[in-house]
C-alpha positions as semicolon CSV with decimal commas, in nm:
position;residue;x (nm);y (nm);z (nm)
1;M;-1,035;-2,071;-0,573
2;G;-1,373;-2,156;-0,428
3;G;-1,584;-1,958;-0,185
4;N;-1,316;-1,954;0,085
5;E;-1,038;-1,751;-0,071
6;L;-0,901;-1,623;0,260
7;G;-0,882;-1,974;0,407
8;E;-0,714;-2,112;0,096
9;F;-0,465;-1,826;0,097
10;L;-0,380;-1,880;0,466
11;R;-0,342;-2,255;0,411
12;A;-0,111;-2,202;0,113
13;R;0,105;-1,953;0,303
14;R;0,118;-2,180;0,610
15;S;0,244;-2,468;0,398
16;R;0,539;-2,258;0,276
17;L;0,690;-2,212;0,622
18;S;0,880;-2,475;0,815
19;P;0,899;-2,482;1,194
20;A;1,266;-2,385;1,168
21;D;1,167;-2,068;0,972
22;V;0,980;-1,936;1,276
23;G;1,214;-2,059;1,549
24;F;1,033;-2,380;1,647
25;P;1,243;-2,694;1,705
26;R;1,244;-2,953;1,428
27;S;1,035;-3,258;1,493
28;R;1,022;-3,591;1,317
29;G;0,717;-3,757;1,182
30;R;0,527;-3,446;1,072
31;R;0,230;-3,536;0,856
32;V;0,186;-3,187;0,714
33;S;0,423;-2,980;0,509
34;G;0,480;-2,643;0,667
35;L;0,343;-2,521;0,995
36;R;0,051;-2,673;1,181
37;R;-0,258;-2,460;1,240
38;E;-0,186;-2,456;1,611
39;E;0,164;-2,322;1,549
40;V;0,032;-2,035;1,336
41;A;-0,229;-1,959;1,603
42;V;0,041;-1,939;1,872
43;L;0,256;-1,710;1,657
44;A;-0,039;-1,484;1,575
45;G;-0,177;-1,475;1,929
46;V;-0,519;-1,614;1,838
47;S;-0,687;-1,932;1,950
48;A;-0,627;-2,246;1,750
49;D;-1,004;-2,287;1,713
50;Y;-1,042;-1,937;1,569
51;Y;-0,758;-1,990;1,321
52;A;-0,909;-2,325;1,216
53;R;-1,244;-2,152;1,156
54;L;-1,068;-1,891;0,938
55;E;-0,901;-2,157;0,724
56;Q;-1,218;-2,363;0,696
57;G;-1,430;-2,064;0,599
58;R;-1,655;-2,079;0,905
59;E;-1,519;-1,737;1,006
60;R;-1,473;-1,489;0,722
61;H;-1,445;-1,150;0,886
62;P;-1,126;-1,115;1,091
63;S;-1,034;-0,774;1,223
64;G;-0,744;-0,578;1,083
65;Q;-0,546;-0,657;1,396
66;V;-0,592;-1,030;1,336
67;V;-0,487;-0,993;0,972
68;D;-0,177;-0,800;1,084
69;A;-0,093;-1,070;1,339
70;L;-0,139;-1,347;1,081
71;A;0,071;-1,154;0,828
72;Q;0,353;-1,128;1,079
73;A;0,320;-1,494;1,182
74;L;0,322;-1,613;0,821
75;H;0,606;-1,376;0,721
76;L;0,396;-1,206;0,453
77;D;0,553;-0,930;0,249
78;A;0,365;-0,604;0,189
79;D;0,189;-0,729;-0,125
80;A;0,077;-1,054;0,036
81;C;-0,043;-0,864;0,344
82;W;-0,242;-0,630;0,122
83;H;-0,392;-0,932;-0,054
84;A;-0,489;-1,087;0,282
85;Y;-0,667;-0,764;0,376
86;R;-0,860;-0,766;0,051
87;L;-0,958;-1,131;0,091
88;A;-1,082;-1,053;0,442
89;G;-1,299;-0,774;0,299
90;L;-1,096;-0,503;0,470
91;V;-0,925;-0,189;0,349
92;P;-0,550;-0,227;0,397
93;R;-0,403;-0,007;0,665
94;P;-0,217;0,295;0,533
95;Q;0,156;0,254;0,523
96;T;0,412;0,527;0,512
97;P;0,609;0,529;0,189
98;S;0,959;0,393;0,210
99;P;1,237;0,651;0,186
100;D;1,339;0,503;-0,151
101;E;0,997;0,590;-0,298
102;E;1,046;0,953;-0,197
103;R;1,404;0,986;-0,322
104;V;1,480;1,146;-0,658
105;A;1,774;1,005;-0,853
106;P;2,070;1,245;-0,878
107;Q;2,078;1,194;-1,258
108;L;1,722;1,324;-1,283
109;L;1,808;1,628;-1,071
110;R;2,101;1,708;-1,301
111;L;1,879;1,663;-1,608
112;M;1,626;1,910;-1,469
113;D;1,899;2,170;-1,423
114;V;2,023;2,128;-1,782
115;F;1,700;2,286;-1,914
116;P;1,674;2,622;-1,733
117;T;1,404;2,754;-1,967
118;A;1,168;2,462;-1,907
119;V;0,950;2,400;-1,604
120;A;1,054;2,069;-1,453
121;Y;0,936;1,898;-1,138
122;V;0,905;1,545;-1,004
123;V;0,598;1,427;-0,813
124;N;0,510;1,105;-0,634
125;R;0,180;0,916;-0,659
126;R;0,013;1,158;-0,418
127;L;0,134;1,448;-0,634
128;D;0,368;1,576;-0,362
129;I;0,648;1,773;-0,528
130;L;0,973;1,590;-0,460
131;A;1,205;1,809;-0,668
132;S;1,183;2,108;-0,898
133;N;1,407;2,343;-1,095
134;A;1,423;2,721;-1,043
135;L;1,158;2,802;-1,304
136;A;0,918;2,550;-1,153
137;D;0,982;2,698;-0,808
138;A;0,884;3,041;-0,938
139;L;0,575;2,911;-1,116
140;L;0,461;2,686;-0,833
141;S;0,527;2,932;-0,549
142;P;0,156;2,932;-0,451
143;L;0,216;2,567;-0,360
144;A;0,489;2,664;-0,116
145;D;0,438;2,369;0,118
146;R;0,525;2,139;-0,178
147;R;0,285;1,872;-0,054
148;G;-0,009;1,761;-0,256
149;M;-0,051;1,952;-0,579
150;A;-0,383;1,770;-0,596
151;R;-0,521;1,945;-0,287
152;P;-0,485;2,305;-0,410
153;C;-0,596;2,203;-0,758
154;S;-0,915;2,033;-0,641
155;A;-0,982;2,300;-0,373
156;T;-0,969;2,573;-0,637
157;L;-1,203;2,379;-0,862
158;R;-1,451;2,321;-0,579
159;R;-1,436;2,679;-0,462
160;G;-1,565;2,803;-0,783
161;S;-1,518;2,956;-1,108
162;C;-1,172;3,105;-1,145
163;S;-0,823;2,975;-1,192
164;P;-0,532;3,121;-0,990
165;T;-0,479;3,372;-1,273
166;G;-0,836;3,500;-1,237
167;T;-0,962;3,363;-1,566
168;P;-1,256;3,123;-1,573
169;W;-1,172;2,753;-1,583
170;P;-1,258;2,566;-1,899
171;V;-1,568;2,351;-1,877
172;T;-1,357;2,049;-1,776
173;P;-1,010;2,121;-1,636
174;S;-0,879;1,773;-1,715
175;P;-0,642;1,603;-1,778
176;R;-0,412;1,801;-1,549
177;C;-0,644;1,783;-1,249
178;G;-0,787;1,444;-1,335
179;S;-0,477;1,250;-1,237
180;P;-0,547;1,254;-0,860
181;K;-0,847;1,032;-0,924
182;V;-0,632;0,793;-1,124
183;T;-0,350;0,762;-0,872
184;T;-0,538;0,770;-0,542
185;G;-0,562;0,433;-0,373
186;T;-0,353;0,245;-0,629
187;T;-0,106;0,115;-0,372
188;P;-0,123;0,015;-0,009
189;A;0,089;0,315;0,073
190;C;-0,148;0,550;-0,103
191;P;-0,480;0,564;0,085
192;P;-0,782;0,725;-0,081
């Protein structure tokens, strides 16, 4: 891609859609494959001139609302929408995780219960505790709200010198508390 990555991306996505895909009547004698610029502009609620400037690279800084409207008009999936945000130089809007991302498989829950003498818990990318066995519940009781193991961990480290047991932290408490830095912001659904 050249210096107009956003325009090239929009053009490529526009060419993938037919008028029938978006509810427009079929017409004969179309010289372009896919939608016309004017059709995308109508669907997105922007002027045809503004959309043409975006594709041609004369306008390179659309707002997040415009990117959202274009994503909807061009039927972009979550990954393509995220890519459009990045090409526009914007931070993708936070999305709530889908219920499937927050669901723990029943087989994993049964496996955790098979080992009653081992601490077992399942966390998501934000380190929210999704499931735990009885021993983990007892050990992690200070984290009673079960959201964000990273928050209490980093708050304790910032506050000062002692671990929850009262003993001084080692010089570097990683890798256990280093993982929030690794996982934060890795997906559109996981804002920094």
